[in-house]
XYZ file of C-alpha atoms in Angstrom:
675
model
C 108.023 193.294 3.342
C 110.348 195.449 1.184
C 113.398 193.551 2.479
C 111.631 190.317 1.614
C 110.950 191.481 -1.954
C 114.547 192.670 -2.352
C 115.847 189.271 -1.235
C 113.502 187.419 -3.638
C 114.438 189.622 -6.612
C 118.153 189.333 -5.805
C 117.991 185.525 -5.658
C 115.889 185.242 -8.841
C 118.366 187.401 -10.785
C 121.262 185.066 -9.908
C 122.067 181.568 -11.132
C 120.311 179.271 -11.912
C 117.172 181.403 -12.509
C 118.553 184.586 -14.242
C 115.151 186.291 -14.390
C 116.432 189.899 -14.715
C 113.725 191.397 -12.489
C 113.578 194.597 -10.469
C 111.206 195.467 -7.649
C 108.643 197.123 -9.920
C 108.598 194.449 -12.630
C 108.434 191.640 -10.094
C 105.634 193.346 -8.194
C 103.682 193.919 -11.418
C 103.707 190.227 -12.432
C 100.381 188.615 -13.224
C 99.103 185.792 -10.958
C 99.834 183.166 -13.624
C 103.383 184.492 -14.087
C 103.909 184.544 -10.316
C 102.759 180.915 -10.088
C 105.171 180.036 -12.903
C 108.034 181.655 -10.960
C 107.081 179.619 -7.886
C 106.953 176.473 -10.021
C 110.445 177.245 -11.431
C 111.833 177.540 -7.907
C 110.196 174.235 -6.943
C 111.614 172.646 -10.111
C 115.103 173.765 -9.063
C 114.572 171.995 -5.718
C 112.906 168.894 -7.230
C 113.283 168.365 -11.030
C 109.961 166.475 -11.168
C 108.150 169.830 -11.061
C 109.788 171.336 -14.151
C 106.537 171.745 -16.107
C 104.633 174.586 -17.698
C 101.607 175.355 -15.521
C 99.646 176.399 -18.616
C 99.658 172.752 -19.766
C 97.923 171.393 -16.646
C 94.731 172.061 -14.780
C 94.780 174.598 -11.888
C 93.580 171.944 -9.400
C 96.439 169.660 -10.355
C 98.934 172.512 -10.012
C 97.684 173.445 -6.532
C 97.633 169.800 -5.421
C 101.170 169.237 -6.696
C 102.511 172.385 -5.018
C 100.763 171.611 -1.721
C 102.210 168.095 -1.812
C 105.816 169.268 -2.297
C 105.396 172.048 0.292
C 104.085 169.480 2.781
C 107.095 167.252 2.102
C 109.426 170.237 2.583
C 107.601 171.015 5.890
C 106.499 174.530 4.994
C 104.114 176.088 7.514
C 101.954 179.025 6.347
C 102.257 182.279 8.246
C 99.632 183.371 10.746
C 98.406 186.285 8.601
C 97.424 183.937 5.736
C 94.660 182.317 7.802
C 93.831 178.616 7.831
C 94.788 175.966 5.268
C 91.736 176.533 3.059
C 92.593 180.240 2.753
C 96.195 179.344 1.911
C 95.025 176.842 -0.718
C 92.667 179.409 -2.283
C 95.393 182.084 -2.320
C 97.802 179.628 -3.963
C 95.211 178.762 -6.613
C 94.552 182.412 -7.592
C 98.250 183.446 -7.355
C 97.817 185.811 -4.413
C 100.950 187.835 -3.616
C 100.581 187.750 0.204
C 100.549 183.951 -0.068
C 103.218 183.335 -2.722
C 105.805 185.937 -1.618
C 106.439 184.300 1.803
C 106.666 180.885 0.113
C 109.271 182.194 -2.358
C 111.210 183.868 0.449
C 111.272 180.634 2.474
C 112.256 178.466 -0.521
C 115.022 180.774 -1.738
C 116.374 181.142 1.781
C 116.868 177.352 2.244
C 117.415 176.083 -1.301
C 120.336 173.720 -0.600
C 118.749 172.278 2.524
C 115.413 171.765 0.751
C 117.127 170.052 -2.206
C 118.525 167.470 0.179
C 115.132 167.073 1.873
C 113.344 166.618 -1.476
C 115.939 164.045 -2.557
C 115.437 162.054 0.667
C 111.659 162.368 0.418
C 111.659 160.456 -2.894
C 112.958 157.381 -1.064
C 111.805 157.820 2.540
C 108.149 158.906 2.198
C 106.213 155.723 2.915
C 103.435 154.513 0.669
C 100.291 153.969 2.701
C 99.036 150.469 1.869
C 95.519 149.577 3.112
C 95.396 146.827 5.696
C 93.061 144.674 3.593
C 95.733 144.518 0.848
C 98.369 143.455 3.360
C 96.385 140.281 4.083
C 97.770 138.917 0.825
C 101.096 137.073 1.388
C 102.706 138.402 -1.795
C 101.687 141.966 -0.960
C 102.938 141.643 2.621
C 106.276 140.207 1.444
C 106.662 143.031 -1.091
C 105.872 145.629 1.588
C 108.440 144.024 3.909
C 111.097 144.142 1.164
C 110.154 147.778 0.526
C 110.704 148.644 4.204
C 114.020 146.747 4.278
C 115.213 148.631 1.182
C 114.207 151.895 2.857
C 116.284 151.009 5.952
C 119.246 150.047 3.728
C 118.941 153.378 1.949
C 119.067 155.192 5.302
C 122.241 153.325 6.281
C 123.904 153.939 2.900
C 122.950 157.611 2.943
C 124.479 158.013 6.413
C 127.678 156.309 5.264
C 127.776 158.558 2.192
C 127.368 161.670 4.339
C 130.098 160.454 6.682
C 132.420 159.867 3.724
C 131.657 163.328 2.376
C 132.327 164.913 5.749
C 135.495 162.846 6.315
C 137.391 164.962 3.743
C 138.125 162.215 1.176
C 137.775 163.668 -2.320
C 137.508 161.859 -5.657
C 140.824 163.324 -6.805
C 142.629 161.760 -3.831
C 140.946 158.401 -4.452
C 141.920 158.571 -8.123
C 145.508 159.383 -7.184
C 145.548 156.404 -4.814
C 144.116 154.134 -7.504
C 146.681 155.318 -10.051
C 149.495 154.785 -7.517
C 148.206 151.285 -6.759
C 148.015 150.494 -10.470
C 151.609 151.666 -10.923
C 152.693 149.462 -8.013
C 150.764 146.579 -9.555
C 152.580 147.081 -12.897
C 155.923 147.219 -11.112
C 155.150 144.015 -9.221
C 154.062 142.197 -12.381
C 157.295 143.274 -14.090
C 159.353 142.060 -11.140
C 157.498 138.738 -11.153
C 158.163 138.309 -14.874
C 161.856 139.093 -14.400
C 162.079 136.588 -11.540
C 160.307 133.956 -13.653
C 162.816 134.459 -16.447
C 165.692 134.164 -14.002
C 164.226 131.034 -12.404
C 163.583 129.342 -15.755
C 167.325 129.262 -16.432
C 168.019 127.447 -13.133
C 168.050 123.646 -13.077
C 165.316 121.837 -11.082
C 163.429 125.095 -10.573
C 160.093 123.247 -10.277
C 161.373 121.203 -7.341
C 162.759 124.337 -5.664
C 159.445 126.124 -6.142
C 157.642 123.174 -4.544
C 160.024 123.247 -1.564
C 159.494 127.047 -1.194
C 155.727 126.532 -1.277
C 155.943 123.857 1.421
C 158.146 126.184 3.515
C 155.573 128.957 3.228
C 152.792 126.578 4.238
C 154.792 125.387 7.252
C 155.438 128.992 8.349
C 151.734 129.784 8.094
C 150.961 126.639 10.094
C 153.562 127.664 12.688
C 151.929 131.109 13.046
C 148.503 129.467 13.394
C 149.808 127.059 16.052
C 151.492 129.914 17.968
C 148.226 131.863 17.958
C 146.363 128.756 19.129
C 148.968 128.239 21.857
C 148.521 131.841 23.010
C 144.741 131.458 23.143
C 145.067 128.232 25.121
C 147.477 129.935 27.523
C 145.009 132.787 28.021
C 142.238 130.268 28.651
C 144.468 128.454 31.151
C 145.189 131.727 32.987
C 141.497 132.584 33.137
C 140.694 129.065 34.384
C 143.360 129.402 37.099
C 141.882 132.761 38.132
C 138.422 131.194 38.304
C 139.833 128.295 40.348
C 141.556 130.676 42.783
C 138.390 132.729 43.104
C 136.334 129.624 43.756
C 138.854 128.393 46.335
C 138.807 131.782 48.026
C 135.010 131.770 48.109
C 135.028 128.210 49.466
C 137.492 129.203 52.180
C 135.411 132.235 53.133
C 132.278 130.147 53.219
C 133.976 127.526 55.413
C 135.226 130.202 57.792
C 131.798 131.806 57.872
C 130.206 128.402 58.493
C 132.697 127.627 61.260
C 132.240 130.990 62.979
C 128.540 131.549 62.381
C 125.385 129.783 63.382
C 122.759 128.276 61.076
C 120.377 131.139 61.893
C 122.975 133.698 60.767
C 123.662 131.791 57.563
C 119.957 131.568 56.816
C 119.547 135.262 57.517
C 122.447 136.120 55.227
C 121.065 133.900 52.480
C 117.637 135.490 52.881
C 119.187 138.937 52.558
C 121.042 137.903 49.387
C 117.845 136.355 47.986
C 115.904 139.553 48.769
C 118.577 141.690 47.151
C 118.748 139.505 44.033
C 114.945 139.361 43.788
C 114.824 143.150 44.093
C 117.361 143.422 41.293
C 115.469 140.971 39.090
C 111.936 142.203 39.773
C 112.325 145.972 40.238
C 115.682 147.507 39.411
C 116.730 145.659 36.270
C 113.252 145.836 34.572
C 113.166 149.598 35.219
C 116.631 150.046 33.762
C 115.698 147.855 30.792
C 112.510 149.860 30.227
C 114.452 153.140 30.425
C 117.012 151.827 27.939
C 114.244 150.741 25.559
C 112.543 154.108 25.907
C 115.768 155.990 25.161
C 116.439 153.621 22.237
C 112.968 154.285 20.791
C 113.485 158.035 21.177
C 116.869 157.815 19.460
C 115.361 155.753 16.644
C 112.646 158.394 16.208
C 115.312 161.099 16.072
C 117.328 159.082 13.532
C 114.278 158.383 11.343
C 113.231 162.019 11.245
C 114.852 164.236 8.578
C 117.467 166.793 9.455
C 116.013 169.718 11.418
C 116.625 173.312 10.412
C 116.995 176.384 12.571
C 113.326 177.299 12.141
C 112.256 173.832 13.327
C 114.465 174.196 16.407
C 112.992 177.616 17.224
C 109.495 176.178 16.827
C 110.335 173.312 19.200
C 111.743 175.787 21.723
C 108.531 177.816 21.565
C 106.463 174.660 22.098
C 108.634 173.689 25.071
C 108.096 177.161 26.524
C 104.317 176.819 26.098
C 104.288 173.367 27.733
C 106.358 174.689 30.656
C 103.902 177.552 31.142
C 100.987 175.083 31.131
C 102.814 172.930 33.706
C 103.319 175.977 35.926
C 99.623 176.835 35.662
C 98.646 173.268 36.606
C 101.021 173.400 39.585
C 99.401 176.664 40.697
C 95.928 175.112 40.410
C 97.099 172.117 42.374
C 98.487 174.396 45.098
C 95.068 176.037 45.424
C 93.269 172.699 45.973
C 92.268 171.213 49.351
C 94.970 170.142 51.829
C 94.091 166.441 51.558
C 95.720 166.342 48.125
C 98.767 168.061 49.638
C 99.002 165.346 52.296
C 98.730 162.636 49.643
C 101.386 164.379 47.556
C 103.580 164.612 50.649
C 103.249 160.862 51.204
C 103.968 160.258 47.536
C 107.083 162.378 47.774
C 108.226 160.429 50.824
C 107.586 157.149 48.994
C 109.538 158.413 45.980
C 112.413 159.508 48.241
C 112.488 156.076 49.913
C 112.434 154.349 46.494
C 115.326 156.531 45.297
C 117.290 155.749 48.464
C 116.616 152.068 47.923
C 117.865 152.284 44.335
C 121.000 154.173 45.378
C 121.774 151.613 48.091
C 121.289 148.767 45.620
C 123.629 150.490 43.161
C 126.186 151.022 45.922
C 125.957 147.337 46.884
C 126.364 146.311 43.250
C 129.393 148.586 42.888
C 130.857 147.168 46.098
C 130.476 143.622 44.758
C 132.112 144.605 41.485
C 134.913 146.283 43.388
C 135.417 143.121 45.490
C 135.605 141.030 42.315
C 138.165 143.443 40.786
C 140.213 143.353 43.976
C 140.167 139.572 43.930
C 141.442 139.640 40.351
C 144.223 142.044 41.337
C 145.145 139.817 44.310
C 145.385 136.796 42.021
C 147.553 138.736 39.563
C 149.808 139.984 42.353
C 150.190 136.427 43.646
C 151.185 135.227 40.189
C 153.685 138.066 39.848
C 155.152 137.311 43.294
C 155.403 133.654 42.356
C 157.268 134.520 39.126
C 159.711 136.966 40.758
C 162.837 135.358 42.276
C 163.670 135.887 45.931
C 160.157 136.707 47.038
C 158.895 135.008 50.162
C 155.307 133.836 50.226
C 153.907 132.743 53.546
C 152.523 129.255 53.555
C 150.856 126.890 55.967
C 151.266 127.543 59.702
C 153.287 130.750 59.202
C 150.509 132.260 57.140
C 147.927 131.170 59.754
C 149.959 132.761 62.585
C 150.395 135.904 60.511
C 146.662 135.992 59.829
C 145.798 135.468 63.512
C 148.216 138.225 64.519
C 146.673 140.529 61.914
C 143.206 139.680 63.192
C 144.208 140.570 66.750
C 145.738 143.833 65.614
C 142.730 144.594 63.422
C 140.340 143.984 66.342
C 142.420 146.270 68.562
C 142.567 148.820 65.792
C 138.798 148.615 65.256
C 138.168 149.070 68.978
C 140.502 152.058 69.181
C 139.002 153.529 66.025
C 135.505 153.021 67.425
C 136.526 154.699 70.675
C 138.056 157.587 68.737
C 134.911 157.894 66.623
C 132.743 157.892 69.751
C 134.966 160.486 71.408
C 135.002 162.662 68.284
C 131.211 162.330 67.982
C 130.765 163.171 71.650
C 133.143 166.106 71.268
C 131.169 167.345 68.273
C 127.899 166.989 70.196
C 129.358 168.878 73.160
C 130.712 171.633 70.936
C 127.364 171.939 69.204
C 125.601 171.982 72.589
C 127.973 174.671 73.791
C 127.286 176.772 70.694
C 123.519 176.321 71.052
C 123.612 177.248 74.752
C 125.774 180.304 74.055
C 123.388 181.385 71.311
C 120.392 180.881 73.601
C 122.133 182.722 76.406
C 122.907 185.703 74.147
C 119.367 185.690 72.798
C 117.881 185.571 76.320
C 120.179 188.341 77.460
C 119.048 190.553 74.570
C 115.380 189.817 75.307
C 115.922 190.504 79.004
C 117.628 193.832 78.285
C 114.810 194.915 75.941
C 112.205 193.968 78.530
C 114.114 195.845 81.247
C 114.296 198.925 79.040
C 110.568 198.718 78.326
C 109.698 198.354 82.034
C 112.152 200.981 83.206
C 114.363 198.627 85.194
C 117.304 198.491 82.849
C 120.495 197.252 84.391
C 118.864 194.561 86.504
C 120.657 191.715 84.762
C 123.906 193.671 84.818
C 123.515 194.284 88.527
C 122.757 190.619 88.984
C 125.869 189.688 87.086
C 127.781 192.264 89.037
C 126.421 190.780 92.235
C 127.418 187.339 91.072
C 130.867 188.618 90.201
C 131.094 190.402 93.542
C 129.928 187.259 95.294
C 132.540 185.253 93.461
C 135.234 187.765 94.388
C 133.916 187.819 97.915
C 133.986 184.066 98.125
C 137.533 184.088 96.869
C 138.448 186.754 99.373
C 136.659 184.798 102.060
C 138.560 181.681 101.105
C 141.801 183.620 101.159
C 141.074 185.261 104.467
C 139.543 182.156 105.980
C 136.296 183.680 107.038
C 133.882 181.616 108.896
C 130.734 179.917 107.681
C 128.514 182.434 109.523
C 129.728 185.311 107.373
C 129.039 183.279 104.232
C 125.521 182.378 105.416
C 124.863 186.061 106.165
C 125.963 186.936 102.653
C 123.686 184.258 101.235
C 120.767 185.580 103.254
C 121.442 189.087 102.002
C 121.635 187.857 98.426
C 118.397 185.885 98.846
C 116.673 188.892 100.259
C 117.885 191.014 97.359
C 116.774 188.332 94.860
C 113.349 188.210 96.545
C 113.039 191.968 96.316
C 113.958 191.932 92.618
C 111.542 189.052 92.052
C 108.696 190.924 93.705
C 109.597 193.971 91.618
C 109.505 191.877 88.377
C 106.237 190.024 89.243
C 103.897 192.717 87.766
C 106.081 192.918 84.663
C 105.755 189.155 84.134
C 101.964 189.388 84.592
C 101.807 192.070 81.902
C 104.063 189.955 79.651
C 101.734 186.915 79.594
C 98.849 188.564 77.648
C 101.428 190.043 75.312
C 102.720 186.560 74.534
C 99.206 185.365 73.711
C 98.715 188.409 71.508
C 102.035 187.670 69.794
C 100.900 184.094 69.043
C 97.608 185.357 67.611
C 99.457 187.887 65.467
C 101.869 185.241 64.159
C 98.908 182.991 63.248
C 97.185 185.871 61.486
C 100.479 186.660 59.724
C 100.740 183.083 58.438
C 97.174 183.193 57.087
C 97.757 186.537 55.386
C 101.011 185.273 53.936
C 99.258 182.221 52.428
C 96.598 184.519 50.924
C 99.327 186.775 49.588
C 101.173 183.840 47.992
C 98.027 182.576 46.243
C 97.160 186.106 45.069
C 100.739 186.625 43.820
C 100.607 183.343 41.870
C 97.302 184.405 40.242
C 98.715 187.817 39.376
C 101.834 186.186 37.943
C 99.741 183.976 35.664
C 97.661 187.008 34.586
C 100.872 188.903 33.912
C 102.202 186.096 31.694
C 98.898 186.071 29.755
C 99.068 189.843 29.320
C 102.661 189.578 28.136
C 101.611 187.024 25.515
C 98.753 189.308 24.392
C 101.152 192.274 24.162
C 103.610 190.181 22.172
C 100.912 189.085 19.715
C 99.689 192.699 19.352
C 103.260 193.848 18.679
C 103.592 191.205 15.969
C 100.306 192.339 14.407
C 101.511 195.941 14.570
C 104.783 195.044 12.840
C 102.895 193.101 10.145
C 100.517 196.038 9.614
C 103.488 198.412 9.417
C 105.240 196.220 6.840
C 101.983 196.014 4.843
C 101.702 199.800 5.008
C 105.230 200.217 3.615
C 104.467 197.688 0.901
C 101.281 199.522 -0.144
C 103.130 202.844 -0.036
C 105.807 201.418 -2.351
C 103.138 200.149 -4.752
C 101.492 203.570 -4.631
C 104.764 205.317 -5.509
C 105.407 202.937 -8.420
C 101.862 203.537 -9.765
C 102.334 207.308 -9.434
C 105.590 207.051 -11.405
C 103.809 205.046 -14.124
C 100.963 207.603 -14.232
C 103.486 210.436 -14.496
C 105.332 208.721 -17.340
C 102.019 208.072 -19.099
C 101.000 211.750 -18.732
C 104.379 212.928 -20.097
C 104.024 210.555 -23.016
C 100.505 211.781 -23.817
C 101.626 215.390 -23.534
C 104.552 214.818 -25.886
C 102.392 212.834 -28.338
C 99.607 215.472 -28.464
C 101.997 218.467 -28.595
C 101.943 220.429 -31.931
C 105.695 220.999 -31.700
C 107.508 218.503 -33.937
C 110.665 218.553 -31.786
C 108.645 217.800 -28.653
C 106.766 215.072 -30.503
C 110.048 213.469 -31.602
C 110.959 213.028 -27.920
C 107.943 210.791 -27.279
C 108.552 207.085 -26.815
C 106.108 206.178 -29.584
C 108.026 208.254 -32.123
C 111.318 206.740 -30.939
C 109.953 203.206 -31.315
C 108.508 204.132 -34.753
C 111.924 205.387 -35.907
C 113.632 202.293 -34.545
C 111.104 200.044 -36.323
C 111.671 201.878 -39.597
C 115.453 201.600 -39.245
C 115.202 197.901 -38.481
C 112.893 197.361 -41.482
C 115.380 199.131 -43.791
C 118.229 197.096 -42.333
C 116.249 193.875 -42.806
C 115.492 194.869 -46.425
C 119.194 195.405 -47.134
C 120.094 192.123 -45.512
C 117.478 190.285 -47.583
C 118.909 191.821 -50.777
C 122.405 190.781 -49.726
C 121.136 187.281 -48.967
C 119.478 187.104 -52.396
C 122.683 188.144 -54.197
C 124.704 185.637 -52.177
C 122.263 182.847 -53.038
C 122.410 183.721 -56.743
C 126.228 183.749 -56.883
C 126.729 180.808 -54.508
C 126.839 178.097 -57.225
C 129.324 179.984 -59.453
C 131.510 180.831 -56.526
C 131.581 177.203 -55.334
C 132.589 176.058 -58.863
C 135.340 178.655 -58.963
C 136.617 177.527 -55.538
C 136.650 173.907 -56.731
C 138.561 174.880 -59.894
C 141.155 176.766 -57.839
C 141.572 173.757 -55.518
C 142.070 171.422 -58.531
C 144.562 173.898 -59.998
C 146.432 173.970 -56.689
C 146.583 170.130 -56.630
C 147.857 170.069 -60.249
C 150.605 172.564 -59.502
C 151.627 170.628 -56.412
C 151.867 167.417 -58.485
C 154.030 169.161 -61.101
C 156.296 170.454 -58.388
C 156.760 166.960 -56.949
C 157.535 165.524 -60.415
C 160.075 168.274 -61.090
C 161.840 167.705 -57.780
C 161.921 163.929 -58.394
C 163.494 164.381 -61.857
C 166.022 166.837 -60.476
C 167.021 164.409 -57.714
C 167.502 161.572 -60.252
C 169.689 163.787 -62.480
C 171.909 164.819 -59.596
C 172.765 161.282 -58.319
C 176.540 160.974 -57.806
C 177.099 164.697 -57.956
C 178.630 166.841 -55.282
C 176.519 169.870 -54.347
C 177.730 172.766 -52.230
C 175.133 174.249 -49.868
C 175.824 176.631 -47.000
C 179.605 176.241 -47.314
C 179.430 172.397 -47.124
C 179.998 169.678 -49.807
C 177.193 167.103 -50.104
C 177.399 163.874 -52.227
C 174.063 162.635 -53.674
C 173.908 158.821 -54.194
């Protein structure tokens, strides 16, 4: 609050107000004086309010101030209460109401001047609908709105010119330079006219020059017309080539395809075009209109300040918090709504995919058209360049058939390569998945073996497999018989049966554990859902508590500022009481020296001195008035005497000059003859 008062006093002491206040004098102003200060600040922003509030009724003053504050978009602070409280405080000149208004106005004076200026022309007059039924009234209202739109356009152009850096001094310099050039040209024209007038048959030559100029202008016009016709011819040739190309493609398609295929293709094109006309283009048009309306609203609104932007940001934050709360409520609803929302999301995804595919098809068509244009241009360039060979007729057909054969072979090979690469990718992915599963199963098997006390079973099995592989290799090398191999297989089968019988009880114990694991996972999912809902509720409660804490902190800061303000007022009142006590003590004191120090005695002495000085000045004024007539006569006589002496001097010099005609006079070492 003290910083606010310092800022207000500092601004009021500067131009254009020059109030010469300090904190104590400004704080001790009466309500009527404080309202007058507020009115002076409003008059600086809008000159219509430069009035004395003592000459108008209080209701009119409050209404006028509320009107201008509404135009300037002032919003009362939260501590002032509702609008009725603010209006009542403004009527009685309450300091807690007027001080924030002064602080806001003095902080944005230049911006508010511009806003008040625009408000005089852009605030619409509300005309009742029954009056608009009259044709004259409706026409006048329409003209009023058109003038308002013209003012907006002109104001924007003026602001752009101001911001473009062009100053009046530069424009004046340009105008003066152009005027000088104009004068020079007029002088040159006059000189040429004078020179031409001396030539014989100049009128005929001027007529011939005029005809020559007209013919040159006609030649330029004809050349421009020729260029436009050539451009039109080129565009017509491009259209003809495009049409021929389309006709050729259609003939080839008709020769190669069947009627069913053509009908199917036409149906697809009709579906695509109907989709564009009925769904895509109306949506885009509606979006464009919506954005245009939003931009028009933004353009029609006055310029926003930093406080307006902060207010909008706070509103956006509040709306986002409300949206989050609604989403949380929706998450807590029954699962049928979730299923419907899931279907809606799928429908929205399909619609977006459809729109993207339509856009891609449109872009592909545009790209085909651009490529056709480039092909036509390249053909024209190849036709203009010398030495270029362009295939025609049967050669071009053979070349095209050869290219088609190569393209079919290339497409087949590329398709085979794509299939092989896809199959390779699938096999690699399968290999990775199987390796990952194998590692995961090995880890699970090892943990189970450790739990059951049979660790190393899988390792022994692998070792047995490795040994069997080595043994088979050794058997192949040594050429052992089939009986030995069958014996080894029997031994391995017997060992596998023994291990299987050993693992059978472990597997039986593992089955109930799996069921228990499934039950625990289900219970975990339920608890997790409960935890998520509880966490969302706690998060919303936390945000509410944070808002409450923020509001309490603001109230605490306001109460603290009010405390400092009251403390400052208390100190100023104590100082005034102390000065009053000192004055009373000095005035009542029997000591004459002490009494002379009192302010009353000092003012009494000053008044007496000023009265004596005024008495002397009145006596001097009286003596000056009495002698003014005589003195003016004496001045006039001296002026007449001065004129008479000047006349005598002139006569004497004239006579002396006449007497010295024909004489030689020496002055400054030179001889001078007077005639």
